[in-house]
XYZ file of C-alpha atoms in Angstrom:
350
model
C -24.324 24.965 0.507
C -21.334 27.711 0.878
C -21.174 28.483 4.555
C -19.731 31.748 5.335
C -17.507 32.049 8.000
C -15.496 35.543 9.010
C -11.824 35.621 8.281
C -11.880 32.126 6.309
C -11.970 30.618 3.136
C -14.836 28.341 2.884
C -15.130 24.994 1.328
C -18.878 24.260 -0.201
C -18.922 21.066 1.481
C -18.916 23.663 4.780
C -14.668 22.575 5.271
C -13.069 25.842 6.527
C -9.928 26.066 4.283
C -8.001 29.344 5.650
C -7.024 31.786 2.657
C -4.322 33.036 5.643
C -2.568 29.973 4.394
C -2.991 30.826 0.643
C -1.742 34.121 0.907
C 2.192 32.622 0.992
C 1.326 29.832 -1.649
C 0.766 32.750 -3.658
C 3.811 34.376 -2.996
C 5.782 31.636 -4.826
C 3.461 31.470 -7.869
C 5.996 33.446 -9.651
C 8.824 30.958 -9.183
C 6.449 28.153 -9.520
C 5.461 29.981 -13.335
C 9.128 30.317 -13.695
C 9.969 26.358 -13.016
C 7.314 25.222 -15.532
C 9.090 27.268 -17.955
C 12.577 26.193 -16.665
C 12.984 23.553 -19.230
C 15.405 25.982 -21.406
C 17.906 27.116 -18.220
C 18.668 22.722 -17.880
C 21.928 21.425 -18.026
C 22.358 19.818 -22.079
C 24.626 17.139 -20.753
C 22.985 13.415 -22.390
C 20.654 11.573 -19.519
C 19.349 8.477 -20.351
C 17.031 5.722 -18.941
C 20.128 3.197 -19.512
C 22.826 5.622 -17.889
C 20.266 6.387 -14.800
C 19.531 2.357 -14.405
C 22.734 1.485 -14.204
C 23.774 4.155 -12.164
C 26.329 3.332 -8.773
C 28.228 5.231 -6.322
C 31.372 5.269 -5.558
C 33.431 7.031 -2.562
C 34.489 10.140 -3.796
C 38.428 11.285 -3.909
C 40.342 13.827 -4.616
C 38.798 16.556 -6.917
C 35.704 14.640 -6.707
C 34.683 14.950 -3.238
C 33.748 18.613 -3.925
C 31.850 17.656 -7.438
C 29.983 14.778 -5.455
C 27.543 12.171 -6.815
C 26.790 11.899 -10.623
C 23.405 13.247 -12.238
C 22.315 9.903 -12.833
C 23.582 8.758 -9.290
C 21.240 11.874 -7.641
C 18.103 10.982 -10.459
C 18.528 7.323 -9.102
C 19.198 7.966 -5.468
C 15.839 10.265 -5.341
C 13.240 7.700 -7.293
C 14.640 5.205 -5.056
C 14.093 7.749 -1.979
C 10.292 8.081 -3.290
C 9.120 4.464 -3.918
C 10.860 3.942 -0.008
C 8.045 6.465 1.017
C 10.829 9.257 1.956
C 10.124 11.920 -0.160
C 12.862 14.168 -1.306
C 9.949 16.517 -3.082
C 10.555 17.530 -6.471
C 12.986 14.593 -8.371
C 15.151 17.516 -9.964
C 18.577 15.784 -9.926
C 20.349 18.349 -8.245
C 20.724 16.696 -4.395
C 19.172 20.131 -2.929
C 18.333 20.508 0.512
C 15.089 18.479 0.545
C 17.033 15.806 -0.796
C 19.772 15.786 2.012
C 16.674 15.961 4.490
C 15.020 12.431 2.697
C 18.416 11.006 2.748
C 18.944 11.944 6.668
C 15.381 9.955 7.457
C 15.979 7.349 5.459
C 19.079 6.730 7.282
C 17.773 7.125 10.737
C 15.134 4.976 9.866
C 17.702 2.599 8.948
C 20.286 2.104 11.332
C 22.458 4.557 9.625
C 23.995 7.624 11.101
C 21.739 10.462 9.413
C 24.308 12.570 7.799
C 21.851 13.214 4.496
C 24.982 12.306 2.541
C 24.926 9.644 0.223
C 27.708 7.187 0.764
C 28.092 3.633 0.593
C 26.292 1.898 3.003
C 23.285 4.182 2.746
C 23.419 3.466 -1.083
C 23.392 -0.212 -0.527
C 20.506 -0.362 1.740
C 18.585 2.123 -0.928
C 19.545 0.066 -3.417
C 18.157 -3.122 -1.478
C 14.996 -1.347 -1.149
C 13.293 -2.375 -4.947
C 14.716 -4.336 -8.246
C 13.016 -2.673 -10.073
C 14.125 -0.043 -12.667
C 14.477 3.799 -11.289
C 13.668 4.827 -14.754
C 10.951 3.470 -17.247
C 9.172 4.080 -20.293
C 5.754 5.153 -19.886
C 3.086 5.585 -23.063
C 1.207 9.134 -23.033
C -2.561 8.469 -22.478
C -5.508 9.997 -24.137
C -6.523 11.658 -20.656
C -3.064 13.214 -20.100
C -3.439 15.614 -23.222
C -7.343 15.896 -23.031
C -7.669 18.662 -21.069
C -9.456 20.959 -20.264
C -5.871 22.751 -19.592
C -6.024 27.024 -18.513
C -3.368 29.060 -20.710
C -1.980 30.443 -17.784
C -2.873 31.323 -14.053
C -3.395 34.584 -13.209
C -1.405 36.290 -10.173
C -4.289 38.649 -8.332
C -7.427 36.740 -6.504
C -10.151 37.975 -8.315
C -8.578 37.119 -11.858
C -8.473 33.515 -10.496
C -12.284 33.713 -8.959
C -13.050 34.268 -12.979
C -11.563 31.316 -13.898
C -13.935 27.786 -13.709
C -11.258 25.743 -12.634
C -7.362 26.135 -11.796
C -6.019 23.079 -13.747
C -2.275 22.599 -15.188
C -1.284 24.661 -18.133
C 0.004 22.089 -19.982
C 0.313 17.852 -20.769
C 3.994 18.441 -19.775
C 3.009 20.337 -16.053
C 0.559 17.146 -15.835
C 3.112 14.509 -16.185
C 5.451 16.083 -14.329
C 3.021 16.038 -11.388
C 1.936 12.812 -12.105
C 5.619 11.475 -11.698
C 6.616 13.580 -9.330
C 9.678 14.931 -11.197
C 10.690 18.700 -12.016
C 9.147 19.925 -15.568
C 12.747 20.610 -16.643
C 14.081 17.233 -15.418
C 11.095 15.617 -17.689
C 12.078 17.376 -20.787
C 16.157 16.777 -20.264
C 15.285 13.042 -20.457
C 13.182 13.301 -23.064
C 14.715 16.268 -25.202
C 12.995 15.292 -28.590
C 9.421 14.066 -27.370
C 6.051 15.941 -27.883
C 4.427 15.761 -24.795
C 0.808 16.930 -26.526
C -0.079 13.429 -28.465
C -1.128 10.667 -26.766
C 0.980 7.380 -28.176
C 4.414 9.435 -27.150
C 6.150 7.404 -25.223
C 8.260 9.172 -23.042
C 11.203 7.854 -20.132
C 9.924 8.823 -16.377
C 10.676 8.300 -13.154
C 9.147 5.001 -11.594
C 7.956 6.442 -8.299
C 5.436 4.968 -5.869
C 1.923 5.307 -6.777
C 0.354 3.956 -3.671
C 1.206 5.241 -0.167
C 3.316 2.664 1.628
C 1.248 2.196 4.516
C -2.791 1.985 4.928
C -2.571 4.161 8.028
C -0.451 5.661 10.135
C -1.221 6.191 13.912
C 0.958 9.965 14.296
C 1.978 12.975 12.418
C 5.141 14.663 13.381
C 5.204 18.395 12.076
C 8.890 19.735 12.924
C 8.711 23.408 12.528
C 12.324 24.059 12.459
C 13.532 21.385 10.513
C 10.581 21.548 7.783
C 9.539 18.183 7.989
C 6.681 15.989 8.261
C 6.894 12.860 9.168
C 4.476 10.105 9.509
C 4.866 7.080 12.096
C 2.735 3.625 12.993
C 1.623 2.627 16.257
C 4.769 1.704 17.982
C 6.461 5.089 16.948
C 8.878 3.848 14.066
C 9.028 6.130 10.571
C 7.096 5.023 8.124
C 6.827 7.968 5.845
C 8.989 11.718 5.599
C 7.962 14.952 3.640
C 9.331 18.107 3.037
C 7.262 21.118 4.350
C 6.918 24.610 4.113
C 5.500 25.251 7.799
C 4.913 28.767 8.906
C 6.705 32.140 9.130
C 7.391 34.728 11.791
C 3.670 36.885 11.300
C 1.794 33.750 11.154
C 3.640 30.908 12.830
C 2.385 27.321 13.039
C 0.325 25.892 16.034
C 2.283 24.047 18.684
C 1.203 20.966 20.460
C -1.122 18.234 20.050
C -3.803 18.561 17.016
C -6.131 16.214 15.326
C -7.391 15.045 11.891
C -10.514 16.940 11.314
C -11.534 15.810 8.009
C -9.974 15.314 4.763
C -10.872 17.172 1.111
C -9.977 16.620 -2.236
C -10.211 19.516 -4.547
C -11.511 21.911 -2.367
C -13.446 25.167 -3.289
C -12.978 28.101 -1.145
C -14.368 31.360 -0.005
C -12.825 34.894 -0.214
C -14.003 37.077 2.828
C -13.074 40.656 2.446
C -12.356 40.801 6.374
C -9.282 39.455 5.216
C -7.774 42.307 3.848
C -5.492 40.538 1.485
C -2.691 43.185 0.003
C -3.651 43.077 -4.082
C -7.596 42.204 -3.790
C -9.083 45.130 -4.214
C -12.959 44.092 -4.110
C -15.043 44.746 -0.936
C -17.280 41.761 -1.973
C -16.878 37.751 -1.172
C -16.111 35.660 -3.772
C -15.291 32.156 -4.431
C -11.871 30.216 -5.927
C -12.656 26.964 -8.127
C -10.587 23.867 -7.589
C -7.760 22.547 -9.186
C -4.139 21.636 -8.837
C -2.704 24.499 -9.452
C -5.181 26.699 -6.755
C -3.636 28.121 -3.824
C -3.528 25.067 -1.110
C -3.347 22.202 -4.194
C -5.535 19.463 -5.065
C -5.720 17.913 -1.115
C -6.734 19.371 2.221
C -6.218 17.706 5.599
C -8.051 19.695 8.323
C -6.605 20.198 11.466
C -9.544 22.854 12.744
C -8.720 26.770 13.502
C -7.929 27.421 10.516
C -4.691 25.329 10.559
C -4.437 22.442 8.245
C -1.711 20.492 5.774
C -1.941 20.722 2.494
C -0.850 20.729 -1.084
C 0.846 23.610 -3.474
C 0.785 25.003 -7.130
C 4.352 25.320 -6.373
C 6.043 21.882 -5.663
C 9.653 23.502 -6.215
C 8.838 26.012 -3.122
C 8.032 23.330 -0.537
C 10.938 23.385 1.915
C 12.169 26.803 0.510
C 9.449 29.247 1.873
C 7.278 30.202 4.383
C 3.305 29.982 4.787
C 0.575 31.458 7.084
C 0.631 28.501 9.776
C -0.483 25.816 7.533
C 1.860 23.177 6.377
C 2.425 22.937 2.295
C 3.546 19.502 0.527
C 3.825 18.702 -2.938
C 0.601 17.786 -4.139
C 1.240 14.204 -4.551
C 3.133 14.125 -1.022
C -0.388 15.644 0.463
C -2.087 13.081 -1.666
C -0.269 10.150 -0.380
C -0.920 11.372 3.503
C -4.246 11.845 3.228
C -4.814 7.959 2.606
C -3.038 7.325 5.437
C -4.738 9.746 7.722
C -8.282 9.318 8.958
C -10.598 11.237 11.420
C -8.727 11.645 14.821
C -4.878 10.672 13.743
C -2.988 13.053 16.196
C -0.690 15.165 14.612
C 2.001 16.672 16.830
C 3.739 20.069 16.380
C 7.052 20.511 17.472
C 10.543 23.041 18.072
């Protein structure tokens, strides 16, 4: 049954999903467009699975300090981040800002001073972290290149309300999202592969597929630093996102807020109250699911319209604003939502 409730998007299952919080997702569907096109702007320099592996720091000097940490060092440092459940966002190689925030966490969380610099002791303790390999060879399956995939997603609301779902464009978009690593990344390390035929075996990032934790007891929103972070019973850091939270016309909550409930693949409801700039219809109409729709593939309700959830744009999160609600990467919203359940506080805060 599609309840209909003024000034919000409406799940079928009767979940209120704002569209005040799509509006800004949609703001960055250019650049996200742009990014899953951005394989021919990469650096050509060679990256390999062997060359990322084996990949160390050492304490910059001289003309180095100002080059900092190798490719490979950054690739490594950032799967490594991931698997620890401190999420640096998109794996793009390029020790951005979301990066430096993962990095500060991790070292917080680990006696280290959080400078979100790499440097040697932090690297060691990373390091410590897993054996395993931060690269490895995966085999395309049958279901990554079956489909159904949409040729492209269209910009305006009601050319997306014609669509039947809002699923990735392509097998590459897919596996990107499915190891959490930036289209263009995927393609650098595997320059010659065809990403369309199942049997291709490609070299990915070996990131966590599990959360780290069954549940955790708090969220922390920090609307300043553009953070999330989730913590156990007795307070410690268990988990850290990246987050888009907010903007100046339609600012995050403050305070004390609580799970709600929790939707996968939510459908929503356009209400013309809204008045969205571009939609030029007078009538309701509805939004299909997918990954690549406005708030993602995962909604965590918070009630009043606020919630946290995922983005068609996982190279925006941290780098943009929304309309109160709090955007991850898909698989970062994914991963919280396990951990969540009915009633987990989440705290708003600066």
């Amino acid at each position: 049954m599609v309840m209909l409730i003024p000034g919000r998007a409406v799940l079928r299952a009767g979940i209120a999903v704002p569209l005040l919080c799509v509006a800004a997702a949609l703001m960055v569907a250019n650049a996200a467009h742009a990014a899953r096109r951005g394989a021919s702007h990469a650096a050509t320099s060679a990256l390999d699975a062997q060359a990322v592996n084996a990949a160390q720091f050492s304490a910059p000097s001289g003309k180095a300090r100002t080059r900092g940490p190798s490719p490979a060092t950054v690739i490594k440092e950032e799967i490594l981040l991931d698997r620890a459940g401190f999420s640096p966002g998109q794996i793009d190689g390029q020790a951005g800002a979301n990066d430096q925030k993962a990095l500060a966490a991790f070292q917080g969380a680990n006696g280290i001073k959080p400078s979100g610099r790499l440097d040697a002791a932090t690297w060691d303790r990373l390091t410590a972290t897993s054996g395993e390999p931060a690269l490895m060879e995966y085999e395309i399956e049958p279901a990554d290149v079956k489909g159904p995939f949409n040729k492209t997603i269209p910009q305006s609301f009601e050319k997306k309300a014609e669509l039947k779902n809002l699923n990735y464009t392509s097998p590459r978009e897919l596996l990107a999202e499915k190891f959490h690593v930036a289209p263009a990344l995927l393609t650098r390390l595997n320059p010659k592969a065809s990403f369309e035929t199942a049997g291709t075996k490609l070299v990915v990032p070996n990131v966590a597929m599990k959360p780290s934790h069954d549940r955790v007891a708090e969220v922390v929103v920090d609307k300043s630093a553009l953070t999330v972070r989730a913590l156990d019973a007795n307070g410690k850091l268990i988990s850290f996102y990246p987050a888009s939270v907010g903007s100046e016309d339609r600012p995050s909550p403050s305070g004390t807020w609580h799970v709600r409930s929790v939707v996968e693949n939510p459908t929503y409801h356009y209400s013309p109250k809204l008045k969205f700039k571009g939609v030029k219809t007078q009538k309701p109409f509805d939004i299909a699911p997918g990954p690549l729709n406005p708030v993602g593939s995962t909604w965590i309700d918070l009630g009043d319209d606020y919630g946290i959830h995922g983005t068609p744009a996982p190279a925006s999160v941290g780098k943009s604003v929304s309309h109160g609600c709090v955007h991850l990467t898909n698989w970062d919203a994914q991963a919280l939502a396990k951990m969540v359940h009915r009633g987990t506080k989440v705290e708003f805060i600066n």
